[in-house]
């Protein structure tokens, strides 16, 4: 049994140094680029225009291969390839001149060789060579093998730092693991056995020939000791024509140039894909997009170091010295940040050089999108730009207003915000359980009530992009006392799952429902009703908002065909019997009790009300 050892302080400091450098540098460049370019161009199709000391050189490798492919001009050449037959085997001879680009000259040499017809052996040489057994298997090499074998890129894991080589721990069978896992297990076992096997030894024989004064040669190999190749036969390879970088090739380049760690390399590749800098094509080939190409070309015309792996390689060397205790953590971080600070200042001054490339490739905001809603400042129509990130642009005021992401945006009945006169929009999330809520573009970007996000729990999401940049105050968080779309008017009762408020979804007909303004809790109201709306009345028993329900004439549960009913969904027996609650993946129906209780006033955004556990309001669901 192994004993636990104390954590290595220097290795921890090295990890801290890497994280601090990446975060501070990345945030500075990303914030500036995103603000600058998304404020000018409408079809970038990316949530952020990001920079990263590892991410950007990773993109640089892909763009470099793209440029090599697209600047390559095919040129015809000719070569002589005579062959001889020895003991029934055909031996192809290689010409020492290799290739000629003049057809007439090549034809002349062909005639000389054919007319001579005599093959003279001029030299025979033999050399004993060997191929070393492979080193221990690490996660980077395993990932490359998986991608080369056609597996999809594994999900990102947690960086646990350095670890021992990957080795088999116990015997297993295909029935125990399944087809794919068995192939992976088999590879790990074979690789492990290969690491403890002898080197492969072979005899390389070269023969030189002379025909009509022209030199040719052929080379062959004869294995004398198979060694590890008897266990790992797949190591034999073949040349491939130039193509876009595959994920496996990109990983090799990153590893060779010291860009990223074995745990972070997949993350950097995933980032450039998610941000629409490259796209994965057939064969797991990484093809740069117009945005990715323009970014790299922009860095190249301002400061090529920003997209080359050299700086990152130097940083990793310094961090390695920190891990070994040979360099001071603080001095390394300070030195690197000072260097990037100078580069950042120069980059900002010269941003026009990159902007010229963007201008040639992308459409200005004024020429992008479609007319949607009126600006509250100039009363002119603003344009809606649906490409990531979704936003509105007022050409008159030259202002950009960010909107919730990954959903649909529509004009909301041409209604206006009473605070700033901007026309309201309705945002709908996808799926049968997606929320729909109104918002004012100006309030969403510049909340008019200080601390509203803290008070009512506004969620500023990052990667998920549900609300997105500028997520300050949709209408379901607004405490305006008289607006019909605010939390005060549309809030019904406290959420049973959190400290939020259940709000009426204004456009959910005929599948009426309430949703929580803080979590994913949903409450389904009487289905098929013609209309459901909130009133200004509150329940005297639980302090919830009274609802007015106009049932469908054909399906009304009321006596004598009546359709209009007013009541509290918690205390009114009829409404309570028609309500169902759904939260996440758990779904439960009302258990038969009426469910009286007290709703917390703070959950509705009201200062009054009795301070009772809001979950009591829904204890019977």
Coordinates of C-alpha atoms in Angstrom, one line a residue:
X1 CA 0.0 0.0 0.0
X2 CA 1.4 3.4 -1.0
X3 CA 1.7 6.2 1.5
X4 CA 0.1 9.6 0.8
X5 CA 2.7 12.3 0.2
X6 CA 2.4 16.1 0.8
X7 CA 1.3 18.2 -2.2
X8 CA 4.2 19.7 -4.2
X9 CA 4.0 23.4 -3.4
X10 CA 6.0 24.4 -6.5
X11 CA 3.8 22.4 -8.8
X12 CA 0.7 24.1 -7.4
X13 CA 2.4 27.5 -7.9
X14 CA 3.1 26.6 -11.5
X15 CA -0.6 25.8 -12.1
X16 CA -1.6 29.1 -10.5
X17 CA 0.9 31.0 -12.7
X18 CA -0.5 29.4 -15.9
X19 CA -4.1 30.2 -14.9
X20 CA -3.4 33.8 -13.8
X21 CA -1.5 34.5 -17.1
X22 CA -4.1 32.9 -19.3
X23 CA -7.0 34.6 -17.5
X24 CA -5.7 38.1 -17.4
X25 CA -4.3 38.1 -20.9
X26 CA -7.3 36.4 -22.4
X27 CA -9.8 38.7 -20.8
X28 CA -8.0 41.9 -21.8
X29 CA -7.8 41.0 -25.5
X30 CA -11.1 39.3 -25.7
X31 CA -13.1 42.2 -24.1
X32 CA -11.5 44.8 -26.4
X33 CA -11.9 42.7 -29.6
X34 CA -15.5 41.7 -28.9
X35 CA -16.6 45.3 -28.1
X36 CA -14.8 46.7 -31.1
X37 CA -15.8 44.3 -33.8
X38 CA -19.3 43.3 -32.7
X39 CA -20.1 47.0 -32.4
X40 CA -19.2 47.4 -36.2
X41 CA -20.1 44.2 -38.0
X42 CA -23.3 42.2 -38.2
X43 CA -22.4 38.8 -39.6
X44 CA -19.5 37.6 -37.5
X45 CA -21.6 34.6 -36.2
X46 CA -19.7 34.2 -32.9
X47 CA -20.7 35.1 -29.4
X48 CA -17.2 36.5 -28.6
X49 CA -14.1 37.5 -30.6
X50 CA -11.7 35.9 -28.2
X51 CA -8.0 35.7 -27.7
X52 CA -6.1 33.2 -25.7
X53 CA -2.3 32.5 -25.3
X54 CA -3.0 28.9 -26.2
X55 CA -6.2 29.1 -28.1
X56 CA -5.0 31.6 -30.7
X57 CA -1.8 29.7 -31.7
X58 CA -4.0 26.6 -32.0
X59 CA -6.1 28.4 -34.5
X60 CA -2.9 29.7 -36.1
X61 CA -1.9 26.1 -37.0
X62 CA -5.2 25.5 -38.8
X63 CA -5.0 28.8 -40.7
X64 CA -1.4 28.2 -41.7
X65 CA -2.3 24.9 -43.3
X66 CA -5.3 26.5 -45.0
X67 CA -3.0 29.2 -46.5
X68 CA -0.5 26.6 -47.6
X69 CA -3.3 24.7 -49.4
X70 CA -4.8 27.8 -51.0
X71 CA -1.5 29.4 -52.1
X72 CA -0.2 26.2 -53.6
X73 CA 0.0 26.3 -57.4
X74 CA 0.3 22.9 -59.1
X75 CA 3.1 22.7 -61.5
X76 CA 3.8 19.8 -63.9
X77 CA 6.9 17.8 -63.6
X78 CA 8.4 14.7 -65.2
X79 CA 10.6 11.9 -63.8
X80 CA 12.1 8.6 -64.9
X81 CA 11.0 5.4 -63.1
X82 CA 12.6 2.4 -64.6
X83 CA 12.0 -1.0 -63.0
X84 CA 13.6 -4.4 -63.0
X85 CA 12.2 -7.9 -62.3
X86 CA 14.3 -10.0 -59.9
X87 CA 13.2 -13.5 -58.8
X88 CA 9.6 -12.6 -59.8
X89 CA 9.6 -9.3 -57.9
X90 CA 9.3 -5.9 -59.5
X91 CA 11.8 -3.4 -58.1
X92 CA 11.0 0.3 -58.8
X93 CA 14.2 2.4 -59.2
X94 CA 14.4 6.0 -58.0
X95 CA 16.1 8.6 -60.2
X96 CA 18.8 10.7 -58.5
X97 CA 17.6 13.8 -60.4
X98 CA 14.2 13.1 -58.8
X99 CA 12.1 15.4 -61.1
X100 CA 12.4 17.8 -64.0
X101 CA 10.1 20.6 -65.0
X102 CA 11.1 20.8 -68.6
X103 CA 9.3 18.2 -70.8
X104 CA 11.8 18.2 -73.6
X105 CA 14.7 17.7 -71.3
X106 CA 13.0 14.8 -69.5
X107 CA 12.2 13.2 -72.9
X108 CA 15.9 13.4 -73.9
X109 CA 16.9 11.5 -70.7
X110 CA 14.2 8.9 -71.4
X111 CA 15.5 8.2 -74.9
X112 CA 19.1 7.9 -73.6
X113 CA 18.1 5.3 -70.9
X114 CA 15.9 3.3 -73.3
X115 CA 18.6 3.2 -76.1
X116 CA 21.3 2.1 -73.6
X117 CA 19.3 -0.7 -72.0
X118 CA 22.3 -1.9 -69.8
X119 CA 21.9 -1.7 -66.1
X120 CA 25.1 -1.6 -64.1
X121 CA 25.2 -2.2 -60.3
X122 CA 27.6 0.4 -58.9
X123 CA 27.2 0.0 -55.1
X124 CA 25.7 -2.2 -52.5
X125 CA 25.5 -1.1 -48.9
X126 CA 24.0 -2.7 -45.7
X127 CA 23.4 -1.0 -42.4
X128 CA 21.9 -2.4 -39.2
X129 CA 19.3 -0.1 -37.8
X130 CA 16.7 -0.1 -35.1
X131 CA 13.4 1.5 -34.1
X132 CA 13.0 2.2 -30.4
X133 CA 10.1 0.9 -28.4
X134 CA 7.4 3.4 -27.6
X135 CA 7.3 5.5 -24.4
X136 CA 4.6 5.2 -21.8
X137 CA 1.1 6.1 -23.1
X138 CA -0.1 9.6 -22.0
X139 CA -3.5 11.2 -22.6
X140 CA -2.4 13.2 -25.6
X141 CA -1.2 10.2 -27.5
X142 CA -4.3 8.3 -26.5
X143 CA -6.5 11.1 -27.7
X144 CA -4.6 11.2 -31.1
X145 CA -5.1 7.5 -31.5
X146 CA -8.9 7.7 -30.7
X147 CA -9.4 10.6 -33.2
X148 CA -7.3 8.8 -35.9
X149 CA -9.4 5.7 -35.4
X150 CA -12.6 7.6 -36.1
X151 CA -13.8 8.2 -32.6
X152 CA -15.5 11.5 -31.8
X153 CA -13.6 13.9 -29.6
X154 CA -14.1 13.0 -26.0
X155 CA -15.7 15.4 -23.6
X156 CA -13.5 17.8 -21.7
X157 CA -12.3 16.5 -18.3
X158 CA -10.8 18.0 -15.3
X159 CA -7.1 19.0 -15.3
X160 CA -5.7 16.8 -12.6
X161 CA -2.1 17.7 -13.4
X162 CA 0.7 15.2 -14.2
X163 CA -0.1 11.6 -13.8
X164 CA 1.6 8.2 -14.4
X165 CA 1.4 6.6 -17.9
X166 CA -1.9 4.9 -18.8
X167 CA -1.5 1.2 -18.1
X168 CA -3.9 -1.8 -17.9
X169 CA -4.9 -2.6 -14.3
X170 CA -6.6 -6.0 -14.7
X171 CA -7.7 -8.6 -17.2
X172 CA -10.9 -8.1 -19.1
X173 CA -13.0 -9.6 -21.9
X174 CA -15.0 -8.0 -24.8
X175 CA -18.2 -9.3 -23.2
X176 CA -17.4 -7.3 -20.0
X177 CA -16.6 -4.0 -21.8
X178 CA -18.5 -3.9 -25.0
X179 CA -17.2 -3.3 -28.5
X180 CA -15.8 0.2 -28.4
X181 CA -14.4 0.0 -24.8
X182 CA -12.8 -3.4 -25.7
X183 CA -10.9 -1.8 -28.6
X184 CA -9.6 0.9 -26.4
X185 CA -8.7 -1.6 -23.7
X186 CA -6.9 -3.7 -26.3
X187 CA -4.9 -0.7 -27.5
X188 CA -3.9 0.2 -24.0
X189 CA -2.7 -3.4 -23.3
X190 CA -0.8 -3.7 -26.5
X191 CA 0.8 -0.3 -26.0
X192 CA 1.9 -1.3 -22.5
X193 CA 3.4 -4.6 -23.7
X194 CA 5.1 -2.7 -26.4
X195 CA 6.8 -0.4 -23.9
X196 CA 8.4 -3.4 -22.1
X197 CA 9.3 -5.2 -25.3
X198 CA 12.7 -5.1 -27.1
X199 CA 13.4 -2.6 -29.9
X200 CA 12.7 -3.5 -33.5
X201 CA 15.9 -4.3 -35.4
X202 CA 16.2 -4.4 -39.2
X203 CA 18.8 -4.5 -42.0
X204 CA 18.6 -1.6 -44.5
X205 CA 20.1 -2.5 -47.9
X206 CA 20.7 0.1 -50.6
X207 CA 21.7 -0.7 -54.2
X208 CA 23.0 1.9 -56.7
X209 CA 22.6 1.6 -60.5
X210 CA 23.9 3.3 -63.6
X211 CA 22.1 3.5 -66.9
X212 CA 23.5 5.7 -69.8
X213 CA 25.4 7.7 -67.2
X214 CA 22.2 8.4 -65.1
X215 CA 22.2 7.2 -61.5
X216 CA 19.3 5.3 -59.9
X217 CA 18.9 3.5 -56.6
X218 CA 16.5 1.3 -54.6
X219 CA 16.3 0.6 -50.9
X220 CA 14.9 -2.3 -49.0
X221 CA 14.5 -3.3 -45.3
X222 CA 14.6 -6.8 -43.8
X223 CA 13.4 -7.2 -40.2
X224 CA 15.9 -9.3 -38.1
X225 CA 14.2 -8.8 -34.7
X226 CA 10.5 -7.9 -34.6
X227 CA 10.6 -6.7 -31.0
X228 CA 7.7 -4.5 -30.0
X229 CA 6.3 -4.5 -33.6
X230 CA 5.1 -8.0 -33.2
X231 CA 2.7 -6.6 -30.6
X232 CA 2.0 -3.3 -32.2
X233 CA 1.8 -4.0 -36.0
X234 CA -0.1 -0.8 -36.8
X235 CA 3.1 1.3 -36.6
X236 CA 3.8 0.8 -40.3
X237 CA 2.5 3.9 -42.2
X238 CA 2.1 5.5 -45.6
X239 CA 2.4 8.9 -47.0
X240 CA -0.7 11.0 -47.5
X241 CA -1.3 14.0 -49.8
X242 CA -1.4 17.5 -48.1
X243 CA -4.8 18.3 -46.7
X244 CA -6.4 20.3 -43.9
X245 CA -5.2 19.5 -40.5
X246 CA -7.0 16.7 -38.7
X247 CA -7.6 16.9 -35.0
X248 CA -4.9 14.3 -34.5
X249 CA -2.4 16.3 -36.5
X250 CA -3.3 19.5 -34.7
X251 CA -2.7 17.7 -31.3
X252 CA 0.7 16.6 -32.5
X253 CA 1.6 20.2 -33.5
X254 CA 0.4 21.6 -30.2
X255 CA 2.4 19.0 -28.2
X256 CA 5.5 19.5 -30.3
X257 CA 5.3 23.3 -29.9
X258 CA 4.5 23.3 -26.2
X259 CA 1.0 24.7 -26.6
X260 CA -1.3 23.5 -23.8
X261 CA -1.1 20.6 -21.5
X262 CA -2.4 17.0 -22.0
X263 CA -5.7 18.0 -20.2
X264 CA -6.1 21.5 -21.8
X265 CA -5.3 20.6 -25.4
X266 CA -8.9 19.2 -26.1
X267 CA -10.4 22.3 -24.5
X268 CA -8.5 24.7 -26.8
X269 CA -9.5 22.7 -29.9
X270 CA -13.1 22.7 -28.7
X271 CA -13.0 26.5 -28.1
X272 CA -12.0 27.3 -31.7
X273 CA -14.8 25.1 -33.0
X274 CA -17.5 26.4 -30.7
X275 CA -16.6 30.0 -31.5
X276 CA -16.9 29.4 -35.2
X277 CA -13.2 29.9 -36.0
X278 CA -12.9 26.5 -37.5
X279 CA -15.4 23.8 -38.6
X280 CA -15.0 20.1 -38.4
X281 CA -15.5 18.5 -41.9
X282 CA -15.5 14.9 -43.1
X283 CA -12.6 12.9 -41.7
X284 CA -12.3 15.1 -38.7
X285 CA -10.6 17.8 -40.8
X286 CA -10.4 21.3 -39.3
X287 CA -11.3 23.9 -41.9
X288 CA -10.9 27.6 -40.8
X289 CA -13.9 29.9 -41.3
X290 CA -13.7 33.4 -42.7
X291 CA -13.7 34.7 -39.1
X292 CA -10.8 32.5 -38.0
X293 CA -8.8 33.3 -41.1
X294 CA -9.4 37.1 -40.7
X295 CA -8.4 37.0 -37.0
X296 CA -5.1 35.3 -37.7
X297 CA -4.3 37.5 -40.6
X298 CA -5.0 40.5 -38.4
X299 CA -2.6 39.4 -35.7
X300 CA 0.0 38.7 -38.4
X301 CA -0.2 42.3 -39.7
X302 CA 0.0 43.8 -36.3
X303 CA 2.1 41.5 -34.1
X304 CA 2.8 38.0 -35.4
X305 CA 4.0 36.9 -32.0
X306 CA 0.3 36.9 -30.8
X307 CA -0.6 33.9 -33.0
X308 CA 2.7 32.1 -33.1
X309 CA 3.5 29.2 -30.6
X310 CA 6.9 30.7 -29.6
X311 CA 5.6 32.9 -26.8
X312 CA 3.5 30.1 -25.4
X313 CA 6.4 27.7 -25.6
X314 CA 8.6 30.2 -23.7
X315 CA 5.8 30.6 -21.0
X316 CA 5.6 26.9 -20.5
X317 CA 9.3 26.6 -20.2
X318 CA 9.2 29.3 -17.4
X319 CA 6.3 27.5 -15.7
X320 CA 8.2 24.3 -15.8
X321 CA 11.1 25.9 -14.0
X322 CA 8.6 27.2 -11.4
X323 CA 7.3 23.6 -10.9
X324 CA 10.9 22.5 -10.3
X325 CA 11.5 25.3 -7.8
X326 CA 14.1 26.9 -10.1
X327 CA 12.2 30.1 -10.8
X328 CA 10.1 32.4 -8.6
X329 CA 6.3 32.2 -9.3
X330 CA 5.7 35.9 -8.8
X331 CA 8.6 37.0 -11.0
X332 CA 7.5 34.8 -13.9
X333 CA 3.9 36.0 -13.8
X334 CA 5.0 39.7 -13.5
X335 CA 7.5 39.4 -16.4
X336 CA 5.0 37.7 -18.7
X337 CA 2.1 40.1 -17.9
X338 CA 4.4 43.1 -18.5
X339 CA 5.4 41.7 -21.9
X340 CA 1.7 41.2 -22.8
X341 CA 0.7 44.6 -21.5
X342 CA 3.1 46.2 -24.0
X343 CA 1.8 44.0 -26.8
X344 CA -1.8 44.9 -25.8
X345 CA -1.1 48.6 -25.9
X346 CA 0.5 48.3 -29.3
X347 CA -2.4 46.1 -30.6
X348 CA -5.0 48.6 -29.5
X349 CA -3.1 51.4 -31.3
X350 CA -2.9 49.4 -34.5
X351 CA -6.3 47.8 -34.5
X352 CA -7.2 49.7 -37.7
X353 CA -4.9 47.3 -39.5
X354 CA -7.0 44.3 -38.4
X355 CA -10.2 46.3 -39.0
X356 CA -9.4 46.8 -42.7
X357 CA -9.4 43.0 -43.0
X358 CA -12.7 42.7 -41.2
X359 CA -14.2 45.5 -43.3
X360 CA -13.3 43.6 -46.5
X361 CA -14.8 40.3 -45.2
X362 CA -17.9 41.2 -43.1
X363 CA -20.9 43.5 -43.4
X364 CA -21.3 46.7 -41.4
X365 CA -24.1 46.6 -38.8
X366 CA -26.0 49.2 -40.8
X367 CA -26.2 46.8 -43.7
X368 CA -27.0 43.7 -41.6
X369 CA -30.2 42.3 -40.2
X370 CA -33.8 43.2 -40.6
X371 CA -35.9 46.1 -39.3
X372 CA -37.7 45.1 -36.0
X373 CA -38.4 47.6 -33.3
X374 CA -38.2 51.4 -32.5
X375 CA -35.4 53.0 -30.6
X376 CA -36.7 54.9 -27.5
X377 CA -34.1 57.7 -28.1
X378 CA -34.5 58.6 -31.7
X379 CA -37.8 56.8 -32.4
X380 CA -36.3 55.3 -35.6
X381 CA -36.4 51.6 -36.4
X382 CA -33.6 49.4 -35.2
X383 CA -32.3 46.4 -37.0
X384 CA -32.3 42.9 -35.5
X385 CA -29.1 40.9 -36.2
X386 CA -29.8 37.2 -35.6
X387 CA -26.3 35.9 -36.1
X388 CA -24.4 35.3 -32.9
X389 CA -24.5 37.2 -30.7
X390 CA -28.1 38.3 -31.2
X391 CA -28.4 42.1 -30.9
X392 CA -30.2 45.2 -32.1
X393 CA -28.5 48.1 -33.8
X394 CA -29.7 51.6 -34.1
X395 CA -28.1 53.3 -37.1
X396 CA -29.1 56.7 -36.1
X397 CA -27.8 56.6 -32.5
X398 CA -25.0 54.1 -33.5
X399 CA -25.9 52.0 -30.4
X400 CA -25.8 48.2 -30.0
X401 CA -28.2 46.4 -27.7
X402 CA -27.5 42.8 -26.9
X403 CA -30.4 40.3 -26.6
X404 CA -30.9 36.9 -25.0
X405 CA -29.2 34.1 -27.0
X406 CA -30.3 30.8 -28.5
X407 CA -34.0 31.6 -29.0
X408 CA -36.4 33.6 -31.1
X409 CA -37.0 37.3 -30.9
X410 CA -40.3 39.0 -32.0
X411 CA -41.9 42.4 -31.6
X412 CA -44.3 42.3 -28.6
X413 CA -47.6 43.8 -29.7
X414 CA -45.9 47.1 -30.5
X415 CA -46.0 47.9 -26.7
X416 CA -43.4 50.3 -25.2
X417 CA -41.5 50.4 -21.9
X418 CA -42.9 53.2 -19.7
X419 CA -39.3 53.9 -18.5
X420 CA -37.5 54.6 -21.7
X421 CA -40.1 54.3 -24.6
X422 CA -38.2 51.4 -26.3
X423 CA -40.6 49.0 -28.0
X424 CA -40.8 45.7 -26.1
X425 CA -39.7 42.4 -27.5
X426 CA -40.8 38.8 -26.7
X427 CA -38.0 36.2 -26.4
X428 CA -38.9 32.5 -26.6
X429 CA -36.6 29.7 -25.7
X430 CA -36.7 26.5 -27.9
X431 CA -38.5 23.3 -26.8
X432 CA -41.9 22.5 -25.3
X433 CA -40.7 23.7 -21.9
X434 CA -38.9 26.8 -23.1
X435 CA -39.8 30.1 -21.4
X436 CA -41.2 33.1 -23.1
X437 CA -40.8 36.6 -21.6
X438 CA -41.0 40.2 -22.7
X439 CA -38.0 42.6 -22.4
X440 CA -37.0 46.1 -23.1
X441 CA -33.7 46.3 -25.0
X442 CA -32.5 49.3 -23.1
X443 CA -33.4 47.9 -19.6
X444 CA -31.9 44.6 -20.6
X445 CA -28.6 46.2 -21.2
X446 CA -28.8 49.0 -18.7
X447 CA -30.9 48.0 -15.7
X448 CA -32.6 51.2 -14.4
X449 CA -32.9 49.9 -10.8
X450 CA -29.6 49.6 -8.9
X451 CA -28.9 46.1 -7.6
X452 CA -31.8 44.5 -9.4
X453 CA -29.7 41.5 -10.5
X454 CA -28.7 40.8 -6.9
X455 CA -32.2 41.5 -5.5
X456 CA -34.1 39.3 -7.9
X457 CA -31.5 36.9 -9.0
X458 CA -30.8 37.8 -12.6
X459 CA -28.6 35.1 -14.2
X460 CA -25.7 36.3 -16.4
X461 CA -24.9 33.1 -18.1
X462 CA -21.7 32.4 -19.9
X463 CA -21.2 29.4 -22.2
X464 CA -24.8 28.3 -22.2
X465 CA -25.8 31.7 -23.6
X466 CA -29.4 31.5 -22.4
X467 CA -29.5 35.2 -21.4
X468 CA -26.1 36.3 -22.7
X469 CA -24.2 39.5 -22.7
X470 CA -26.0 42.4 -21.1
X471 CA -28.4 40.2 -19.2
X472 CA -29.4 42.8 -16.7
X473 CA -33.2 43.1 -16.4
X474 CA -35.9 41.3 -18.5
X475 CA -39.5 42.4 -17.6
X476 CA -39.9 39.5 -15.2
X477 CA -37.3 41.1 -12.9
X478 CA -38.6 44.7 -13.2
X479 CA -40.1 46.1 -10.0
X480 CA -41.9 48.9 -11.8
X481 CA -45.2 49.5 -9.9
X482 CA -47.5 50.2 -12.8
X483 CA -46.1 48.6 -15.9
X484 CA -48.4 45.7 -17.0
X485 CA -45.4 43.5 -17.9
X486 CA -43.3 43.9 -14.8
X487 CA -42.7 41.5 -12.0
X488 CA -45.2 43.4 -9.8
X489 CA -48.0 42.9 -12.4
X490 CA -47.2 39.4 -13.8
X491 CA -45.8 37.7 -10.7
X492 CA -48.3 35.3 -9.2
X493 CA -46.7 33.6 -6.2
X494 CA -43.4 32.4 -4.6
X495 CA -41.5 29.6 -6.4
X496 CA -41.6 26.3 -4.4
X497 CA -38.0 25.4 -5.5
X498 CA -36.1 28.6 -4.9
X499 CA -36.4 32.2 -3.7
X500 CA -37.7 33.4 -7.1
X501 CA -41.2 34.2 -8.3
X502 CA -43.6 32.3 -10.6
X503 CA -44.5 34.6 -13.4
X504 CA -47.3 34.3 -16.0
X505 CA -46.0 33.4 -19.5
X506 CA -47.8 36.0 -21.6
X507 CA -47.7 34.1 -24.9
X508 CA -48.1 30.5 -23.8
X509 CA -51.7 30.1 -24.9
X510 CA -53.3 27.7 -25.3
X511 CA -50.9 25.8 -23.0
X512 CA -50.9 28.4 -20.3
X513 CA -48.2 28.2 -17.7
X514 CA -46.2 30.0 -15.0
X515 CA -42.4 29.9 -14.9
X516 CA -39.9 30.9 -12.3
X517 CA -37.8 34.0 -12.9
X518 CA -34.8 32.3 -11.3
X519 CA -34.9 28.5 -11.9
X520 CA -36.4 26.0 -14.3
X521 CA -39.6 25.4 -12.4
X522 CA -42.8 25.3 -14.5
X523 CA -46.4 25.2 -13.4
X524 CA -49.0 24.3 -16.0
X525 CA -52.3 26.2 -15.7
X526 CA -55.7 25.1 -17.0
X527 CA -55.0 24.0 -20.6
X528 CA -57.1 25.2 -23.5
X529 CA -58.4 28.3 -21.8
X530 CA -59.3 31.2 -24.0
X531 CA -57.5 33.7 -21.8
X532 CA -55.6 33.8 -18.5
X533 CA -54.5 37.0 -17.0
X534 CA -53.4 38.5 -13.7
X535 CA -55.5 41.0 -11.7
X536 CA -54.6 43.6 -9.2
X537 CA -56.2 41.7 -6.5
X538 CA -54.4 39.5 -4.0
X539 CA -55.5 36.4 -2.1
X540 CA -56.4 37.3 1.5
X541 CA -55.2 33.9 2.7
X542 CA -51.8 33.4 1.0
X543 CA -51.1 36.8 -0.6
X544 CA -50.8 35.4 -4.1
X545 CA -52.1 37.3 -7.1
X546 CA -55.6 36.5 -8.2
X547 CA -55.9 35.1 -11.7
X548 CA -58.8 35.6 -14.1
X549 CA -59.5 32.6 -16.3
X550 CA -61.7 32.7 -19.4
X551 CA -62.4 29.0 -20.2
X552 CA -63.2 27.7 -23.6
X553 CA -66.9 27.4 -24.2
X554 CA -66.6 23.7 -25.3
X555 CA -64.4 22.5 -22.4
X556 CA -65.4 24.8 -19.5
X557 CA -65.5 23.0 -16.1
X558 CA -68.0 25.6 -14.8
X559 CA -71.7 25.0 -14.2
X560 CA -74.3 26.1 -16.8
X561 CA -71.7 26.7 -19.5
X562 CA -70.1 29.7 -17.7
X563 CA -66.6 30.5 -18.9
X564 CA -65.3 33.3 -16.6
X565 CA -63.7 32.3 -13.2
X566 CA -61.6 34.4 -10.8
X567 CA -59.5 32.8 -8.1
X568 CA -56.1 31.9 -6.5
X569 CA -54.3 28.9 -7.9
X570 CA -53.4 27.8 -4.4
X571 CA -56.5 28.4 -2.4
X572 CA -59.3 28.1 -5.1
X573 CA -60.4 24.5 -5.2
X574 CA -61.3 24.5 -8.8
X575 CA -58.1 26.1 -10.1
X576 CA -56.0 24.1 -7.8
X577 CA -57.4 20.9 -9.2
X578 CA -56.5 22.0 -12.7
X579 CA -52.9 23.0 -12.0
X580 CA -49.8 20.7 -12.5
X581 CA -46.3 21.3 -11.6
X582 CA -43.1 20.3 -13.4
X583 CA -39.6 20.9 -12.2
X584 CA -36.6 19.7 -14.2
X585 CA -37.0 16.0 -14.9
X586 CA -39.2 15.3 -11.9
X587 CA -42.9 15.5 -12.5
X588 CA -45.6 15.1 -9.9
X589 CA -49.3 15.8 -9.7
X590 CA -51.5 17.3 -7.0
X591 CA -52.0 14.8 -4.3
X592 CA -55.6 15.7 -3.5
X593 CA -55.4 18.4 -0.9
X594 CA -56.3 22.0 -1.5
X595 CA -52.8 23.2 -0.4
X596 CA -53.4 26.3 1.6
X597 CA -50.4 28.2 2.7
X598 CA -48.7 31.5 2.9
X599 CA -46.6 32.9 0.0
X600 CA -43.5 34.9 0.8
X601 CA -44.0 38.5 -0.3
X602 CA -40.3 38.9 -1.2
X603 CA -40.7 36.2 -3.8
X604 CA -43.0 38.5 -5.8
X605 CA -40.8 41.4 -5.5
X606 CA -43.1 43.0 -2.9
X607 CA -41.8 44.3 0.4
X608 CA -44.9 43.2 2.4
X609 CA -46.3 39.8 3.2
X610 CA -45.7 37.3 5.9
X611 CA -42.3 35.7 6.1
X612 CA -43.3 32.1 5.6
X613 CA -41.3 29.3 3.8
X614 CA -42.4 29.8 0.1
X615 CA -42.3 26.0 -0.4
X616 CA -45.3 25.7 1.9
X617 CA -47.4 27.2 -0.9
X618 CA -46.9 24.1 -3.0
X619 CA -46.5 21.4 -0.3
X620 CA -49.3 19.3 -1.8
X621 CA -47.9 19.0 -5.4

